[in-house]
Protein backbone atom coordinates (compact mmCIF):
# COMPACT_ATOMS: atom_id res chain seq x y z
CA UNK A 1 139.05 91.63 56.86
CA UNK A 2 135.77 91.10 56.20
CA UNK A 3 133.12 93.93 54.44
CA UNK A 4 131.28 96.15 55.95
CA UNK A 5 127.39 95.15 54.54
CA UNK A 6 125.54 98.14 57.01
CA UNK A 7 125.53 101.79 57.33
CA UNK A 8 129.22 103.20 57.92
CA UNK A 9 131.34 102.68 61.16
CA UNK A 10 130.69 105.42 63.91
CA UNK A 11 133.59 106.63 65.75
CA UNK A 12 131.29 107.40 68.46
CA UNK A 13 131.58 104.80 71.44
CA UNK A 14 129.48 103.80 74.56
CA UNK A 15 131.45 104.02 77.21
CA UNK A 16 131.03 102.11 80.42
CA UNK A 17 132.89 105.06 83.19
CA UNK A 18 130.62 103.86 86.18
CA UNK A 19 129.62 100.40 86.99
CA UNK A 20 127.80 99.17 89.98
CA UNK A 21 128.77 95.46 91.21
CA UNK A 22 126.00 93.60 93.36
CA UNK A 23 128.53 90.95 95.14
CA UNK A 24 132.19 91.48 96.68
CA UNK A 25 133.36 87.88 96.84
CA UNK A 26 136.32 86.38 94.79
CA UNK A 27 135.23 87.54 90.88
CA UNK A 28 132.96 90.58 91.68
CA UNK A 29 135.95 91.84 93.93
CA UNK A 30 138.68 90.76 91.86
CA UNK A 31 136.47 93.05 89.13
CA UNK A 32 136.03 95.91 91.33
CA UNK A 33 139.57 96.03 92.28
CA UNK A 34 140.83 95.65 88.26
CA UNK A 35 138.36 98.32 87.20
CA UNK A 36 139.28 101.17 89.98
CA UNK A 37 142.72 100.70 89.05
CA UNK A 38 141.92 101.36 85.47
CA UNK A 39 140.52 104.85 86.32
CA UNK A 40 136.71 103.92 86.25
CA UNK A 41 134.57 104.57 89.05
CA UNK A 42 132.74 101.23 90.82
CA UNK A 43 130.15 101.68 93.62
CA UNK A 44 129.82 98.21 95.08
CA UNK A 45 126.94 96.24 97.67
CA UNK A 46 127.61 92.95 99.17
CA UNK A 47 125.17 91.07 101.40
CA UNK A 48 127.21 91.73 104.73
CA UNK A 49 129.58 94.67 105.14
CA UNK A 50 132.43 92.44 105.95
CA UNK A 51 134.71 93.45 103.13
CA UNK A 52 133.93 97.20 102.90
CA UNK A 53 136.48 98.13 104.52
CA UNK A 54 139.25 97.31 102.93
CA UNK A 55 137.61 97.69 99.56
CA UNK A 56 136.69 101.55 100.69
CA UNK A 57 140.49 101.36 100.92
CA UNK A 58 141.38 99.84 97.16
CA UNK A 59 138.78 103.02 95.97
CA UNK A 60 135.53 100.95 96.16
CA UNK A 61 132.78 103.36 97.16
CA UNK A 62 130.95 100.71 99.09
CA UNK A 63 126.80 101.62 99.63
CA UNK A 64 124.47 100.43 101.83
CA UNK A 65 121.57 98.66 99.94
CA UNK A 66 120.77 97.11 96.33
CA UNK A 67 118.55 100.65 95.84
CA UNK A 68 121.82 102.34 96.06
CA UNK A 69 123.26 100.82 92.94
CA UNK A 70 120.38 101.47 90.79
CA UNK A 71 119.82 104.66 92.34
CA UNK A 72 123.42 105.94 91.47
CA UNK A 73 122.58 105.32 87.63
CA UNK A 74 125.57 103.37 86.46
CA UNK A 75 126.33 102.66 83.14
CA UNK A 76 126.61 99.00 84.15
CA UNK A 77 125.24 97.27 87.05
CA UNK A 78 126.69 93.69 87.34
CA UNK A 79 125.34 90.86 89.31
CA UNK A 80 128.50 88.65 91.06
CA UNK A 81 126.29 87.11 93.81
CA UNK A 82 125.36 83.08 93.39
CA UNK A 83 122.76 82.20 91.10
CA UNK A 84 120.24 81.36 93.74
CA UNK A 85 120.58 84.55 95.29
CA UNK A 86 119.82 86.26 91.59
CA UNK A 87 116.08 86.06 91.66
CA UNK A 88 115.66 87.87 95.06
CA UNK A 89 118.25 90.16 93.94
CA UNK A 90 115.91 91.18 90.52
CA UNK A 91 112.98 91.47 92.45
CA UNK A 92 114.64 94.57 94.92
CA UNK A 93 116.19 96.05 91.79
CA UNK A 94 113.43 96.02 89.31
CA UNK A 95 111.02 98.86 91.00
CA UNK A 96 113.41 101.27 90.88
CA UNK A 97 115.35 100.17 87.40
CA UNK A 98 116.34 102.97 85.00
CA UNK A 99 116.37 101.85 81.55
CA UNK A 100 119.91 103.71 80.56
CA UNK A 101 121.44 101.03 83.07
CA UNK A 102 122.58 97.77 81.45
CA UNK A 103 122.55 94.57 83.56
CA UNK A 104 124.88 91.78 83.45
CA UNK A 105 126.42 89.03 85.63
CA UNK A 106 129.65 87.50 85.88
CA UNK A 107 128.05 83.85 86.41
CA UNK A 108 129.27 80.34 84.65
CA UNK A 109 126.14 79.58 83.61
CA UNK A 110 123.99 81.74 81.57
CA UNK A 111 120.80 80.67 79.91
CA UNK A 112 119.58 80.15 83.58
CA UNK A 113 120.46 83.71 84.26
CA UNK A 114 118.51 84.78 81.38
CA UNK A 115 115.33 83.06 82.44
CA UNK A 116 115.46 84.74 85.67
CA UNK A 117 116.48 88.25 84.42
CA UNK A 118 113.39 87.87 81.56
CA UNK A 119 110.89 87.19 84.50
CA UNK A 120 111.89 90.19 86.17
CA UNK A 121 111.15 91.92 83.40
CA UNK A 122 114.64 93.28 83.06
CA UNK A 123 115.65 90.95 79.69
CA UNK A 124 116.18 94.06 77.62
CA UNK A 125 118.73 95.08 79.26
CA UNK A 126 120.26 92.55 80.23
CA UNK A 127 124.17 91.27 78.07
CA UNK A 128 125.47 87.95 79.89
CA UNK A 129 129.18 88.31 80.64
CA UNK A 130 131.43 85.35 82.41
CA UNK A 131 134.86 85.99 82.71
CA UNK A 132 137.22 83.00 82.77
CA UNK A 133 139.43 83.18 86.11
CA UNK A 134 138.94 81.98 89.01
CA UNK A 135 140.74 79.97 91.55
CA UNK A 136 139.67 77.85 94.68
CA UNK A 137 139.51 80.24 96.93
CA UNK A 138 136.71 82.59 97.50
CA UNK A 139 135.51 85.66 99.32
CA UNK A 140 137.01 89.12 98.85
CA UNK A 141 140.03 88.68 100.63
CA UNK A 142 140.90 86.28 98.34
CA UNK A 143 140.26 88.74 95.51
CA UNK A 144 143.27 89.94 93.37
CA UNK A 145 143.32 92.89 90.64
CA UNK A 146 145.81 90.33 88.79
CA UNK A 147 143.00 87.48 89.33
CA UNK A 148 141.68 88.63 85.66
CA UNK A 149 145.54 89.31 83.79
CA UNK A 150 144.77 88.06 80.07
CA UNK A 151 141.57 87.23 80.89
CA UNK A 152 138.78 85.92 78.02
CA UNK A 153 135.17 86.95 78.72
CA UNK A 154 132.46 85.14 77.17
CA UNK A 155 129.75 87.92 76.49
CA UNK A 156 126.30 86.32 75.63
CA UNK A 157 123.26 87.98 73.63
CA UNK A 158 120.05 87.41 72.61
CA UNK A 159 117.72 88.38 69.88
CA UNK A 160 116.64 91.27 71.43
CA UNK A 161 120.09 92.57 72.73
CA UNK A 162 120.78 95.60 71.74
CA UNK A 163 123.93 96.26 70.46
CA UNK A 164 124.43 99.73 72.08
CA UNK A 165 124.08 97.88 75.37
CA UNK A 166 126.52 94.72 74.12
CA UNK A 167 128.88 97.97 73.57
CA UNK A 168 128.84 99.09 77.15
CA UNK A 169 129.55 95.95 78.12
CA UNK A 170 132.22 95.38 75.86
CA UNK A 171 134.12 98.88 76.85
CA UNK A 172 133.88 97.59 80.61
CA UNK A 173 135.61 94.66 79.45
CA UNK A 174 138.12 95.43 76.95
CA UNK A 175 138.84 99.27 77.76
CA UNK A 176 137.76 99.09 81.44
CA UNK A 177 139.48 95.45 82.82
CA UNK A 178 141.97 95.16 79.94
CA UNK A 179 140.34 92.19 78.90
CA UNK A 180 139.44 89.88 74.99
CA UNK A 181 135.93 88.76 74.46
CA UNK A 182 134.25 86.36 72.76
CA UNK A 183 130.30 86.76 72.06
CA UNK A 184 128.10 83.63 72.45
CA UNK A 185 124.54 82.51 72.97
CA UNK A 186 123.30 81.45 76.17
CA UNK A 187 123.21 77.42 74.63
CA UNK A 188 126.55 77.43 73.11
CA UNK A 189 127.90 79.26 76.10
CA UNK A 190 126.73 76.64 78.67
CA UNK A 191 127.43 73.80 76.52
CA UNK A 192 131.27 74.88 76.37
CA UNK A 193 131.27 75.94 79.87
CA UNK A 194 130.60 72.61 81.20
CA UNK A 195 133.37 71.38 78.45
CA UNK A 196 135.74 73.26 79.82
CA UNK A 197 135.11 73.87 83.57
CA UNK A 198 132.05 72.10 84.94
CA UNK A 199 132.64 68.43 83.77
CA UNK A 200 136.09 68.85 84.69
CA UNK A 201 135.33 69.72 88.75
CA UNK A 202 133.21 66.72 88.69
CA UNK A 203 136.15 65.06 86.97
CA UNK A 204 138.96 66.35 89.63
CA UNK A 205 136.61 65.63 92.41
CA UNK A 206 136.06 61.90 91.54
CA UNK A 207 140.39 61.81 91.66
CA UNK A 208 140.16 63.29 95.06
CA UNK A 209 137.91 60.69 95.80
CA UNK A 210 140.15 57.94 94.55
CA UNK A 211 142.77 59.02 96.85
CA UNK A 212 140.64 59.64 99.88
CA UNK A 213 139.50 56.11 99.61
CA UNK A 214 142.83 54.55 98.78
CA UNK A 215 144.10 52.30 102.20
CA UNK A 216 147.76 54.07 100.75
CA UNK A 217 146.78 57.41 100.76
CA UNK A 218 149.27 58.92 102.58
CA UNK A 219 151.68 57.20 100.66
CA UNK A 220 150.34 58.65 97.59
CA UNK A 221 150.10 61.86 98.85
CA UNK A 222 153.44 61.92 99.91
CA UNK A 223 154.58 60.77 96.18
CA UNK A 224 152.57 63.28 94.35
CA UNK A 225 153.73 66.06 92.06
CA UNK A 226 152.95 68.45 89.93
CA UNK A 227 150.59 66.21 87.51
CA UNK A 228 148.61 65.05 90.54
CA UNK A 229 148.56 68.87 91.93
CA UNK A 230 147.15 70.47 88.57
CA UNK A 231 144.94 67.71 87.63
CA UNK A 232 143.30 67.79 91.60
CA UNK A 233 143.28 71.80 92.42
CA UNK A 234 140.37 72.79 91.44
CA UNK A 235 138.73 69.31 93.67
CA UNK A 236 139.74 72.05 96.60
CA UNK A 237 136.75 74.43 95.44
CA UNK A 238 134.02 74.75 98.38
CA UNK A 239 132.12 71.72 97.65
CA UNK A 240 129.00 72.96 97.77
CA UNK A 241 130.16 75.92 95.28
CA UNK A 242 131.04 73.33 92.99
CA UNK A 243 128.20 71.56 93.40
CA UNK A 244 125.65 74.44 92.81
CA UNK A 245 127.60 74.96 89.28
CA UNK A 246 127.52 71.60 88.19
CA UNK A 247 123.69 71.46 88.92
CA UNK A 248 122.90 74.57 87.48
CA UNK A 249 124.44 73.31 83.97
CA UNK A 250 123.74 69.09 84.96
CA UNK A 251 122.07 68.32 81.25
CA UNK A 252 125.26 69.41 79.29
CA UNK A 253 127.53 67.87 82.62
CA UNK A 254 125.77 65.22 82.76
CA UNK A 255 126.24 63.92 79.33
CA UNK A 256 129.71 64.63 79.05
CA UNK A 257 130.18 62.72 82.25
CA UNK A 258 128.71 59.83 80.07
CA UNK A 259 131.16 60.44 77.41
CA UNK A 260 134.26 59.95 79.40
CA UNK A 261 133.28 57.48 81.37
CA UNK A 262 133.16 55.79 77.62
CA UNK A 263 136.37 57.00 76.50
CA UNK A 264 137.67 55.51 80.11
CA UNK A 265 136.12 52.19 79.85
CA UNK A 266 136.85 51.97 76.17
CA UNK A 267 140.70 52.35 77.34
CA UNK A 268 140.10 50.43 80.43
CA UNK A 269 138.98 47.58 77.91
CA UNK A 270 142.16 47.99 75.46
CA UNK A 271 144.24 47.70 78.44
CA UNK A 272 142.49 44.59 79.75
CA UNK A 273 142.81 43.05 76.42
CA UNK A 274 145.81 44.24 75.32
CA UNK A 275 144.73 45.83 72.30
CA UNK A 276 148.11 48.61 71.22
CA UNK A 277 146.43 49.95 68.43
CA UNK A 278 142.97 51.11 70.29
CA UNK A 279 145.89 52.24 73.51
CA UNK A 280 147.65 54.30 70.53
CA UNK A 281 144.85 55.52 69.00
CA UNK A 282 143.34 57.17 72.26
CA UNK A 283 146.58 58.44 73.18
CA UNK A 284 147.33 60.09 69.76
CA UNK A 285 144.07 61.67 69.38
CA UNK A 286 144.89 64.71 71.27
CA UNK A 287 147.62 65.96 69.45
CA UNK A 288 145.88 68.92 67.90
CA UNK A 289 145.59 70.63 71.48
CA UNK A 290 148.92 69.38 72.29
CA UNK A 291 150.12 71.63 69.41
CA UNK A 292 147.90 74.03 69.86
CA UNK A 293 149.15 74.26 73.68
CA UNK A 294 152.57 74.11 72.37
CA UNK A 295 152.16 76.99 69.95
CA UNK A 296 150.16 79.28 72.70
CA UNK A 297 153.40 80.81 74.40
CA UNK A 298 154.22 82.34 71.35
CA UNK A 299 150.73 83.95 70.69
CA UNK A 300 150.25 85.13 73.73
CA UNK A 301 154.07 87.00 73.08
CA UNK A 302 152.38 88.22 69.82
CA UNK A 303 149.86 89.62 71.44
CA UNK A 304 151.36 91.55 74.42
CA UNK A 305 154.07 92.67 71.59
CA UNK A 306 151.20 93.91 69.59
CA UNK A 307 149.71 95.69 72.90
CA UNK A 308 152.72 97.48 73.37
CA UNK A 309 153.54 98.56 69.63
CA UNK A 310 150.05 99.99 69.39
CA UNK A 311 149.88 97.96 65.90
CA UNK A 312 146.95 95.97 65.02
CA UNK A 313 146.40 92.15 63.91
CA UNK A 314 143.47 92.17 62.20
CA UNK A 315 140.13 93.64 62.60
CA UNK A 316 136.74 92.83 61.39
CA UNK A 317 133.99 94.73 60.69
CA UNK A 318 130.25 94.17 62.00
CA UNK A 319 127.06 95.01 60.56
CA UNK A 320 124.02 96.13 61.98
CA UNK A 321 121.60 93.37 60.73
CA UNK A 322 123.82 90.66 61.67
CA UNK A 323 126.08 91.46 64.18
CA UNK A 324 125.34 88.74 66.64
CA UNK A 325 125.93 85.75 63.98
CA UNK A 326 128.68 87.76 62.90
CA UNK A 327 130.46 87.90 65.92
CA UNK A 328 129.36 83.97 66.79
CA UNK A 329 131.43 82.74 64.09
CA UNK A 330 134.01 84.88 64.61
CA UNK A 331 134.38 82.68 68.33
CA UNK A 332 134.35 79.70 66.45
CA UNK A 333 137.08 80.78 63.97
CA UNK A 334 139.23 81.45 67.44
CA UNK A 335 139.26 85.16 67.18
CA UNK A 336 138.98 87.08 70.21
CA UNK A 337 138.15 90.76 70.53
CA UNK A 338 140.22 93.12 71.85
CA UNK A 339 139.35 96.26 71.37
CA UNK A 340 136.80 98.31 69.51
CA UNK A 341 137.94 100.44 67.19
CA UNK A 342 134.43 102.59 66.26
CA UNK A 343 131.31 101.19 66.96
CA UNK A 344 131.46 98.80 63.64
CA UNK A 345 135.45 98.02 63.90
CA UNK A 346 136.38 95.44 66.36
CA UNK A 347 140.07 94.94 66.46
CA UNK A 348 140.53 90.89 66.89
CA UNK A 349 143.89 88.10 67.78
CA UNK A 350 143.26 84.71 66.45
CA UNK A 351 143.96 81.82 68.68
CA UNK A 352 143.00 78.80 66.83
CA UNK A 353 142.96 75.15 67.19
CA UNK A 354 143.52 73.17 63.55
C-alpha cells in the first residue's frame, strides 16, 4: 500500500455510459460488441455500411457520418480506424468537437497518434488506449465479444492529460470491457510495443519466408506442428496491415531487428565453432520468463478467484501531483489495474517477472 501524499480519495467516479467508436473492423467491433453486452450504450460509424447490419443486431446503434458521433455527445469517442486514415478523420471531427467528449484510439502505436491528435487541436482531450488482442483476421465479421477476455490495455498520458479524462477512460476499460490497465507514455509504450508485437511480425514473417523459399516446402509443411504453427500465425496477418505497423514504429523495430540478428549470428557462430558454453549460455538466459510463464496459470487462477470472491489484492493509492509517474512505475513493478475503487484508490494484481 502505498500513502496517500494529496487531498483525500473521492468516492465520486467518471463514468464512461456512452462511447462512440469511429471504425467497425476486428478491435473497434470486437469493442463495440464487449461493451453493449456490458450494459453501456455504443453508437458506432464505419467507412462503408457493410457491417451495420449485423452490428444493429448485437445492439450497435450504427449512424451515418463522423458528425453523428460527436454530435451524440459521448462520454468517449474512440478512434479504431488505421492510422493513416486518423488525420482525415480529426479534421471532420474537430469543427464540431465538444470539450466534455474524451478522445482515444485503440491503435499499436501511439506517440504518432498523439502528433496527429495535437495538430488537430484536440491533444487535451485526447488519453491513448491500445488493447492487447488481436488475431490475424480482420474486419467485423471476424470480431468476437470474447476477442478481449483478460485483456491488458496500455493507457498512455501526457503532461497535460487530465486525470478526470484518464478516469473515463479507465471506467470504459475496467468497468465497461472487464478489462486491467497499465498507464504508459507514448515512448515507453511504443518502445515495448515493438518488443512485444511489432519486431516479432517481422520476425514470423522472415520464418514464412524461409519456408516459402525452401525447394522442401511441402515436405516441411507437411511435418509441422504446433511450434512451427505458434511461432508462424501471426506471418498470416494482411501483409500490408503488418507492414503499416511495423513502419509506423520502424526506429524502435528497426533496432531490435539489429539485436537479434546479433543474438542469431552470435549463436550461429557458437554453433559453427562449437563453442558449448556460449550454446548454453544463450539457451539458459531465458529462464526468468520461462518461470515466469510457468508461474502465470496460477495467477491468472488468483485473479479470477479474487474476481469472484469480491476480495481485493492490493490497492494503491494515487496522488494528484504525481499521478502519472505514480502509475508508470507501478507498470514497471508488474501491477496491473483493475478496478478503481474512488477516484484516488486503484485496486491492482501483480504479475511480475524476477
Amino acid at each position: 500500500m502505498h500513502p496517500l501524499k494529496g487531498a483525500e480519495a473521492s468516492p465520486i467516479l467518471t463514468s464512461a455510459h456512452k462511447i462512440a467508436i469511429a471504425g467497425l473492423g476486428l478491435i473497434g467491433g470486437s469493442l463495440a460488441r464487449r461493451l453493449v453486452e456490458r450494459g453501456r450504450f455504443v453508437i458506432a460509424w464505419n467507412h462503408n455500411d457493410r457491417p451495420y447490419k449485423e452490428a444493429t443486431e448485437a445492439g450497435i446503434h450504427c449512424v451515418d457520418s463522423l458528425q453523428d458521433l460527436v454530435t451524440g455527445k459521448p462520454d468517449v469517442l474512440v478512434l479504431a480506424t488505421p492510422l493513416v486514415t486518423i488525420p482525415g478523420i480529426l479534421k471532420e471531427l474537430a469543427p464540431s468537437w465538444h470539450p466534455s467528449i474524451t478522445l482515444s484510439d485503440v491503435g499499436s502505436v501511439k506517440g504518432e497518434v498523439r502528433e496527429q491528435v495535437n495538430a488537430a487541436g484536440l491533444g487535451e482531450y485526447y488519453v491513448g488506449a491500445h488493447p492487447m488482442a488481436g488475431n490475424e483476421c480482420s474486419g467485423f465479421e471476424a470480431s468476437s465479444s470474447g476477442l478481449l477476455d483478460q485483456a491488458l490495455w496500455a493507457v498512455t498520458v501526457d503532461e497535460q492529460t487530465a486525470y478526470s479524462r484518464f478516469l473515463t477512460v479507465a471506467d470504459m476499460i475496467c468497468k465497461g470491457a472487464d478489462n486491467a490497465l497499465i498507464a504508459l507514455d507514448d515512448g515507453t509504450h511504443d518502445a515495448c510495443a515493438a518488443l512485444i508485437s511489432h519486431m516479432p511480425h517481422v520476425v514470423s514473417t522472415a520464418l514464412s519466408n524461409e519456408l516459402v523459399d525452401s525447394a522442401d516446402r511441402n515436405i516441411a509443411v507437411a511435418l509441422s506442428a504446433g511450434s512451427w504453427r505458434d511461432m508462424t500465425r501471426v506471418s498470416l496477418t494482411d501483409p500490408m496491415r503488418t507492414r503499416a505497423m511495423v513502419e509506423e514504429d520502424s526506429r524502435n523495430v528497426e533496432a531490435l531487428l539489429r539485436s537479434v540478428a546479433q543474438r542469431l549470428t552470435n549463436v550461429a557462430d557458437a554453433l559453427h565453432d562449437g563453442d558449448e558454453a556460449a550454446i548454453t549460455r544463450f539457451f539458459a538466459q531465458a529462464e526468468p520468463f520461462r518461470v515466469f510463464k510457468a508461474n502465470q496459470r496460477d495467477g491468472v487462477d488468483a485473479e479470477n478467484r479474487d474476481r469472484e470472491s469480491g476480495g481485493t489484492s492490493d490497492s494503491i493509492l494515487l496522488d494528484d501531483a504525481s499521478w502519472r509517474e505514480e502509475l508508470l512505475q507501478s507498470a514497471r513493478r508488474g501491477e496491473r489495474i483493475t478496478a478503481f475503487l474512488t477516484t484516488h484508490e486503484a485496486r491492482i494484481m501483480t504479475r511480475a517477472m524476477s
